[in-house]
Amino acid sequence: MEQPPTLNTTNLMPITTRPSLIMARGKGSYLWDSDGKRYLDLVQGWAVNCLGHCPDVMIKALNDQATTLINPSPAFHNERYLELATKLARLSGLDHTFFANSGAEANEGAIKLARKWGRLHRDGAFEIITTHNAFHGRTLATMAASGKPGWDAIFPPFMPGFTKVDFGDLAAVKAAISDRTCAVMVEPIQGEAGVIVPPDGYLRGLRELTQAHGILLIADEVQTGVARTGKMFGHQWEDARPDIMTLGKGLGGGVPLSALMARAEVSCFAPGDQGGTFNGNPLMTAVGSAVVDTVSQPAFLAAINARGGQLQSRLQEIGARFGFSEIRGRGLLIAVTLDTPKAETVRDVALSRGLLVNAPRPNTLRFMPALNITESEIDDAMTLLGDVLGAVGA
Ligand SMILES: *Cc1c(COP(=O)(O)O)cnc(C)c1O
C-alpha cells in the first residue's frame, strides 16, 4: 500500500516564517500541537476566534447546516444569509449587507462602492482619504489603501486614488478633502499598526466633517467589529455611525466570513457590479449568526469589558516591574509598548513556555484573546508573561 506523504513544507509558497511545530487541536483558550504540548492562546487566529477554539455553538451551527445545505449556488437566496443580514442591520443601523470571505474582499467592495457613489453623486470624485500605518488588506486596491511603509513599491504600478494622512489628526483630514474626494476610510482603532487608539472625539469629528463636506465615512471594522472592543462595533464608542462598514475576522468566529455594509442611500451597486462564488454561502453565514447572537448579548459585552479591565490592570502590575511605556486598547484588543525592542524575543520565549502572544512591532506586544476568556485564564497568562519577561530581561 502507498504510504501517506510525510508532512513537509516543500510544496508551499514561502510567504512567511513560521515555527516548525504543527498545531493539531484546540478548545476554548487552549491550543495543542502535534506533540501534545499545550498553549494558552492570547492571539486566537489574529482576533478571529472570538468564542475561542471549537466552541459548541459553532460546532452545532456547522453540523446542522452541513447536513442541511452547504451551497445552493449564489444564484439563489438561502435562509442563513437572509437571517444574518437582518441581524446585522438591526445591530448596526446599516441597511444593506454584502457577504464576502475575507476582510480584504469586504474592503475592496467598500472601495468600489465609494467610487461608484462618487461617480453617481459627486461628479466623478474617486479619491479616498486613508491613514498612514493603516491596514486594510492584501489585494492590490486594499494594499494601496493601507499605509504600510514600503507597500507602494512591491507590485508596481501602485493603484492610484488614495490620499494618506496621519491617523488621529482631524485637521489633516480636513485639509486633504478636495472636489475629487469621495470618502474617508479608517479603522476605529488601528489594529495591525499596534492597537493605536485615536484621540477622544476623532471618530465623532470624522463623522461631522464628512457629513459637512458631503462625502462618505467608511469604517474598517474588520478587527474592531463584532464585540472585540467591548461594544458590538468600535465606532459605537463615539456614536459615530459610518455610511459604509466592513466586518471580518471575528464575524465567522474562525471560518471565512466577512461583510460589507452600507446605508440604503449609499448602497448603489447595480446587478453585476459585485458578486462572488462563495459569497453568502449558508455554511459560513449559519456560523456568523451563531457568533453574532452570542456576542451581542449585553451580559457577554459586559464580561468583555470586565476581562479587558482585568487584563489591563494585570499588565500595569507587570509593567511596573519590567517597564512598559504604554498600555492601550479597548475591550479585549490591547497592546503594550516595551521599553526595548524585544517583542519578538518575548513572543518566541512565550511560545516555548506555552503562551501565545503577538508582536506586531519590534517593541509592541498585542493581546486579542477569546472574548469569553475566563478570569483565571487571564491570571494564568499574566503569570506566564511575567516569567517570560523576567527570563528575557525585557
Ligand atoms: C485583518 C484585517 C484586514 C484584512 O482581513 P483579511 O481577512 O486578512 O483579508 C483588513 N482590515 C483590518 C482592520 C484588519 O485587521
Coordinates of C-alpha atoms and ligand atoms in Angstrom, one line a residue:
M1 CA 0.0 0.0 0.0
E2 CA 1.2 3.5 -0.7
Q3 CA 2.4 5.4 2.3
P4 CA 0.7 8.7 3.2
P5 CA 3.1 11.6 2.5
T6 CA 5.2 12.9 5.4
L7 CA 4.3 16.4 6.4
N8 CA 6.7 19.0 5.0
T9 CA 6.7 22.5 3.7
T10 CA 8.3 22.0 0.3
N11 CA 5.1 22.4 -1.6
L12 CA 4.1 25.7 0.0
M13 CA 4.8 29.2 -1.3
P14 CA 7.1 30.7 1.3
I15 CA 5.0 33.7 2.2
T16 CA 6.1 34.0 5.9
T17 CA 8.3 32.4 8.5
R18 CA 6.5 30.0 10.9
P19 CA 7.9 27.9 13.8
S20 CA 8.3 24.3 12.8
L21 CA 5.7 23.0 15.2
I22 CA 2.3 22.0 13.8
M23 CA -1.0 22.9 15.6
A24 CA -3.3 19.9 15.9
R25 CA -6.2 20.6 18.2
G26 CA -7.9 23.5 20.1
K27 CA -10.5 24.0 22.8
G28 CA -11.5 27.3 24.3
S29 CA -8.4 29.4 25.2
Y30 CA -6.1 26.4 24.5
L31 CA -4.3 25.0 21.5
W32 CA -2.3 21.8 21.4
D33 CA 0.5 21.0 18.9
S34 CA 1.1 17.6 17.3
D35 CA 3.5 16.6 20.1
G36 CA 0.7 17.2 22.6
K37 CA 2.2 20.4 24.1
R38 CA -0.5 22.9 25.3
Y39 CA -0.5 26.7 24.6
L40 CA -2.6 29.4 26.3
D41 CA -3.7 31.4 23.3
L42 CA -4.0 35.2 23.5
V43 CA -3.8 35.6 19.7
Q44 CA -6.8 33.4 18.7
G45 CA -6.1 33.4 15.0
W46 CA -5.4 37.1 14.9
A47 CA -8.5 38.3 16.8
V48 CA -10.6 35.9 14.8
N49 CA -11.8 33.1 17.2
C50 CA -13.9 35.4 19.3
L51 CA -15.5 32.4 21.1
G52 CA -12.2 30.5 21.4
H53 CA -11.3 27.3 19.7
C54 CA -14.0 24.9 18.6
P55 CA -16.9 26.4 20.6
D56 CA -20.0 24.3 21.0
V57 CA -22.3 26.9 19.3
M58 CA -20.1 26.9 16.2
I59 CA -19.9 23.1 16.1
K60 CA -23.6 22.9 16.3
A61 CA -24.2 25.5 13.6
L62 CA -21.7 23.8 11.3
N63 CA -23.1 20.4 11.9
D64 CA -26.8 21.4 11.5
Q65 CA -26.1 23.4 8.3
A66 CA -23.6 20.9 6.8
T67 CA -26.3 18.2 6.9
T68 CA -29.0 20.5 5.5
L69 CA -27.5 22.7 2.8
I70 CA -23.9 23.7 2.1
N71 CA -24.1 25.5 -1.3
P72 CA -27.3 26.2 -3.2
S73 CA -25.4 28.4 -5.6
P74 CA -25.0 32.2 -5.3
A75 CA -27.8 32.4 -7.9
F76 CA -30.4 31.7 -5.1
H77 CA -31.3 33.1 -1.7
N78 CA -30.7 30.9 1.3
E79 CA -32.2 31.2 4.8
R80 CA -29.0 31.6 6.7
Y81 CA -27.6 34.7 4.9
L82 CA -31.0 36.4 5.0
E83 CA -31.2 35.8 8.8
L84 CA -27.7 37.2 9.3
A85 CA -28.2 40.2 7.1
T86 CA -31.3 41.1 9.2
K87 CA -29.4 40.7 12.5
L88 CA -26.5 42.8 11.4
A89 CA -28.8 45.6 10.1
R90 CA -30.7 45.7 13.5
L91 CA -27.4 45.8 15.4
S92 CA -25.7 48.4 13.3
G93 CA -28.4 50.6 11.7
L94 CA -26.8 50.0 8.3
D95 CA -29.5 48.6 6.0
H96 CA -27.7 46.6 3.4
T97 CA -25.1 43.8 3.6
F98 CA -23.0 42.0 1.0
F99 CA -21.3 38.9 2.4
A100 CA -17.7 38.1 1.4
N101 CA -15.0 35.7 2.5
S102 CA -12.1 37.9 3.9
G103 CA -11.5 41.4 5.3
A104 CA -9.7 42.4 2.1
E105 CA -12.5 41.3 -0.1
A106 CA -15.0 43.3 2.0
N107 CA -12.8 46.4 1.9
E108 CA -12.2 46.0 -1.8
G109 CA -16.0 46.1 -2.1
A110 CA -16.2 49.2 0.1
I111 CA -13.7 51.0 -2.2
K112 CA -15.7 50.0 -5.2
L113 CA -19.0 51.2 -3.6
A114 CA -17.5 54.5 -2.6
R115 CA -16.0 55.1 -6.1
K116 CA -19.4 54.3 -7.7
W117 CA -21.1 56.6 -5.3
G118 CA -18.7 59.3 -6.2
R119 CA -19.3 58.8 -9.9
L120 CA -23.1 59.0 -9.4
H121 CA -23.4 61.6 -6.7
R122 CA -20.2 63.7 -6.5
D123 CA -19.3 64.5 -10.1
G124 CA -16.8 61.6 -10.5
A125 CA -15.0 62.0 -7.2
F126 CA -12.9 58.9 -6.6
E127 CA -10.2 59.7 -4.1
I128 CA -10.4 58.1 -0.7
I129 CA -8.5 59.6 2.3
T130 CA -6.9 56.9 4.4
T131 CA -4.2 56.9 7.1
H132 CA -0.5 56.2 7.5
N133 CA 0.1 52.8 9.0
A134 CA -3.5 51.7 8.3
F135 CA -4.1 48.1 7.4
H136 CA -6.9 47.3 5.0
G137 CA -5.8 44.0 3.4
R138 CA -3.6 42.4 0.7
T139 CA -5.4 42.8 -2.6
L140 CA -3.9 45.4 -4.9
A141 CA -6.5 48.1 -4.0
T142 CA -6.5 47.4 -0.3
M143 CA -2.7 47.5 -0.2
A144 CA -2.9 50.9 -1.8
A145 CA -5.5 52.0 0.8
S146 CA -3.2 50.7 3.5
G147 CA -0.5 52.8 4.9
K148 CA 2.2 50.3 5.4
P149 CA 5.6 51.8 4.7
G150 CA 7.2 50.2 1.6
W151 CA 4.0 48.7 0.2
D152 CA 3.8 51.2 -2.6
A153 CA 7.0 49.7 -4.2
I154 CA 6.4 45.9 -4.2
F155 CA 3.9 45.3 -7.0
P156 CA 4.0 48.3 -9.4
P157 CA 2.1 50.1 -10.7
F158 CA 0.6 51.1 -7.4
M159 CA -3.1 51.7 -7.6
P160 CA -3.9 55.4 -7.5
G161 CA -6.8 57.1 -5.8
F162 CA -5.7 57.1 -2.1
T163 CA -4.5 60.1 -0.1
K164 CA -2.8 59.5 3.2
V165 CA -2.9 61.5 6.3
D166 CA -1.8 60.8 9.9
F167 CA -4.2 58.7 12.0
G168 CA -5.9 60.7 14.7
D169 CA -5.4 64.1 13.0
L170 CA -8.7 65.6 12.1
A171 CA -7.2 68.8 10.8
A172 CA -5.1 66.8 8.3
V173 CA -8.3 65.1 7.0
K174 CA -10.0 68.4 6.6
A175 CA -7.0 69.8 4.7
A176 CA -6.9 66.8 2.4
I177 CA -10.6 66.9 1.3
S178 CA -11.0 68.2 -2.3
D179 CA -13.5 68.0 -5.1
R180 CA -12.0 64.7 -6.0
T181 CA -12.6 63.1 -2.6
C182 CA -15.5 60.7 -2.2
A183 CA -14.7 59.1 1.2
V184 CA -12.6 58.9 4.3
M185 CA -11.7 55.3 5.3
V186 CA -10.3 54.5 8.8
E187 CA -10.1 51.8 11.4
P188 CA -11.7 52.9 14.6
I189 CA -8.6 51.6 16.3
Q190 CA -5.6 50.8 14.1
G191 CA -5.0 47.1 14.8
E192 CA -2.0 45.9 12.8
A193 CA -0.2 49.1 13.5
G194 CA -0.1 48.1 17.1
V195 CA -3.5 48.9 18.6
I196 CA -3.3 52.7 18.1
V197 CA -6.3 54.3 19.8
P198 CA -7.2 57.7 18.3
P199 CA -7.7 60.8 20.5
D200 CA -11.2 61.1 22.0
G201 CA -13.6 62.7 19.6
Y202 CA -11.7 61.6 16.4
L203 CA -14.4 59.3 15.1
R204 CA -17.2 61.7 16.0
G205 CA -15.2 64.5 14.4
L206 CA -14.7 62.5 11.2
R207 CA -18.4 61.8 11.1
E208 CA -19.2 65.5 11.4
L209 CA -16.5 66.5 8.9
T210 CA -17.6 64.0 6.2
Q211 CA -21.2 65.0 6.7
A212 CA -20.4 68.7 6.3
H213 CA -18.4 68.0 3.1
G214 CA -21.0 65.6 1.6
I215 CA -18.6 62.7 1.5
L216 CA -18.7 59.2 2.9
L217 CA -17.3 57.8 6.1
I218 CA -16.0 54.2 5.8
A219 CA -15.2 52.3 9.0
D220 CA -13.0 49.3 8.5
E221 CA -14.2 47.3 11.5
V222 CA -12.6 44.0 10.3
Q223 CA -10.6 43.9 13.6
T224 CA -12.7 46.2 15.9
G225 CA -16.1 44.9 15.0
V226 CA -18.1 42.0 16.4
A227 CA -17.6 43.0 20.0
R228 CA -13.8 42.9 20.0
T229 CA -13.6 46.3 21.7
G230 CA -16.4 45.7 24.2
K231 CA -19.2 47.2 22.1
M232 CA -20.7 45.5 19.1
F233 CA -18.9 47.8 16.7
G234 CA -15.9 50.1 17.6
H235 CA -17.5 53.2 16.2
Q236 CA -20.3 52.9 18.8
W237 CA -17.8 54.2 21.5
E238 CA -18.3 57.6 19.9
D239 CA -21.7 57.2 18.4
A240 CA -20.2 57.8 15.0
R241 CA -22.2 55.6 12.7
P242 CA -20.4 55.3 9.3
D243 CA -22.0 55.2 5.9
I244 CA -20.1 52.1 5.0
M245 CA -18.7 49.5 7.3
T246 CA -16.7 46.3 6.8
L247 CA -16.6 43.3 9.1
G248 CA -14.4 40.2 9.0
K249 CA -12.2 38.3 11.5
G250 CA -14.5 37.7 14.4
L251 CA -17.7 37.6 12.3
G252 CA -17.1 34.0 11.4
G253 CA -15.5 33.1 14.7
G254 CA -12.8 31.2 12.7
V255 CA -14.5 30.3 9.4
P256 CA -14.0 32.6 6.4
L257 CA -16.8 35.2 6.5
S258 CA -16.8 39.0 6.1
A259 CA -19.4 41.6 5.4
L260 CA -19.6 44.9 3.5
M261 CA -22.5 47.0 4.9
A262 CA -23.9 50.4 3.9
R263 CA -26.8 52.7 4.4
A264 CA -29.5 52.2 1.9
E265 CA -29.0 55.7 0.3
V266 CA -25.3 54.9 -0.3
S267 CA -25.8 51.3 -1.4
C268 CA -25.6 51.9 -5.1
F269 CA -24.3 48.7 -6.6
A270 CA -26.4 47.6 -9.6
P271 CA -26.8 43.9 -10.5
G272 CA -23.4 42.8 -12.0
D273 CA -21.3 45.3 -10.1
Q274 CA -20.5 43.0 -7.2
G275 CA -20.6 39.2 -6.6
G276 CA -18.5 36.1 -5.9
T277 CA -18.9 32.4 -5.9
F278 CA -18.8 31.7 -2.2
N279 CA -20.5 34.9 -1.0
G280 CA -23.3 34.4 1.5
N281 CA -23.0 30.7 1.5
P282 CA -25.2 29.2 4.2
L283 CA -22.5 27.2 6.0
M284 CA -20.5 30.3 6.9
T285 CA -23.4 32.6 7.5
A286 CA -25.0 30.0 9.8
V287 CA -21.9 30.2 11.9
G288 CA -21.9 34.0 11.7
S289 CA -25.4 34.1 13.0
A290 CA -24.5 31.9 16.0
V291 CA -21.5 34.1 16.7
V292 CA -23.5 37.3 16.4
D293 CA -26.3 36.0 18.6
T294 CA -23.7 35.1 21.3
V295 CA -21.5 38.2 21.4
S296 CA -24.3 40.8 21.1
Q297 CA -25.9 39.7 24.5
P298 CA -25.5 42.6 26.9
A299 CA -24.0 40.3 29.6
F300 CA -21.5 39.0 27.1
L301 CA -20.4 42.5 26.2
A302 CA -20.2 43.5 29.9
A303 CA -17.9 40.5 30.5
I304 CA -15.6 41.5 27.7
N305 CA -15.1 44.9 29.3
A306 CA -14.6 43.3 32.7
R307 CA -11.9 40.9 31.3
G308 CA -10.3 43.8 29.4
G309 CA -10.1 45.8 32.6
Q310 CA -8.5 42.9 34.4
L311 CA -6.0 42.3 31.6
Q312 CA -5.0 46.0 31.6
S313 CA -4.6 46.1 35.3
R314 CA -2.5 42.9 35.4
L315 CA -0.4 44.4 32.6
Q316 CA 0.1 47.5 34.7
E317 CA 1.4 45.4 37.5
I318 CA 3.8 43.6 35.2
G319 CA 4.7 46.9 33.5
A320 CA 5.7 48.4 36.9
R321 CA 8.2 45.5 37.2
F322 CA 9.6 45.4 33.7
G323 CA 8.9 48.9 32.4
F324 CA 6.2 49.2 29.7
S325 CA 6.0 52.8 28.4
E326 CA 2.3 52.4 27.5
I327 CA -0.7 50.1 27.8
R328 CA -3.5 50.8 25.5
G329 CA -6.6 49.4 23.8
R330 CA -10.3 48.8 24.4
G331 CA -12.2 45.7 25.4
L332 CA -10.0 42.7 24.5
L333 CA -7.9 44.4 21.9
I334 CA -4.9 45.5 24.0
A335 CA -1.2 46.3 23.4
V336 CA 1.8 47.3 25.4
T337 CA 4.9 49.2 24.3
L338 CA 8.1 47.7 25.7
D339 CA 11.0 49.9 26.7
T340 CA 13.2 47.8 24.5
P341 CA 12.7 46.3 21.0
K342 CA 12.4 42.8 22.3
A343 CA 8.8 42.0 21.4
E344 CA 9.8 39.2 19.0
T345 CA 12.1 37.5 21.6
V346 CA 9.3 37.8 24.2
R347 CA 6.9 36.2 21.7
D348 CA 9.3 33.3 20.9
V349 CA 10.2 32.6 24.6
A350 CA 6.5 32.8 25.5
L351 CA 5.8 30.2 22.7
S352 CA 8.4 27.9 24.1
R353 CA 6.7 28.2 27.6
G354 CA 3.2 27.6 26.3
L355 CA 1.8 31.1 25.9
L356 CA 0.8 32.7 22.6
V357 CA 1.1 36.5 22.2
N358 CA 1.6 38.6 19.1
A359 CA 4.4 41.1 18.3
P360 CA 3.1 43.4 15.6
R361 CA 6.0 45.8 16.0
P362 CA 9.6 45.3 17.4
N363 CA 8.6 47.0 20.7
T364 CA 4.9 46.1 20.8
L365 CA 3.0 43.1 22.2
R366 CA -0.6 42.7 21.3
F367 CA -3.3 40.6 23.1
M368 CA -6.5 39.6 21.4
P369 CA -7.8 36.6 23.4
A370 CA -11.1 34.8 23.0
L371 CA -13.9 37.2 24.1
N372 CA -15.1 34.6 26.5
I373 CA -11.7 34.0 28.2
T374 CA -12.1 33.4 31.9
E375 CA -10.7 35.4 34.8
S376 CA -8.4 32.6 35.8
E377 CA -7.1 32.1 32.3
I378 CA -6.1 35.8 32.2
D379 CA -4.4 35.4 35.6
D380 CA -2.5 32.3 34.3
A381 CA -1.5 34.1 31.1
M382 CA -0.2 37.1 33.0
T383 CA 1.8 34.9 35.4
L384 CA 3.4 33.2 32.4
L385 CA 4.1 36.6 30.8
G386 CA 5.8 37.9 33.9
D387 CA 8.0 34.8 33.9
V388 CA 8.8 35.2 30.3
L389 CA 9.7 38.9 30.7
G390 CA 11.9 38.0 33.6
A391 CA 13.7 35.4 31.6
V392 CA 14.1 37.7 28.6
G393 CA 15.2 40.7 30.7
A394 CA 12.9 43.0 28.7
Ligands
LIG1 C1 -7.1 41.7 9.2 C2 -7.6 43.0 8.7 C3 -7.9 43.2 7.3 C4 -7.7 42.1 6.3 O1 -8.5 41.0 6.5 P1 -8.2 39.6 5.7 O2 -9.3 38.7 6.2 O3 -6.9 39.2 6.2 O4 -8.3 39.9 4.3 C5 -8.4 44.4 6.9 N1 -8.6 45.4 7.8 C6 -8.3 45.3 9.1 C7 -8.5 46.4 10.0 C8 -7.8 44.1 9.6 O5 -7.4 44.0 10.9

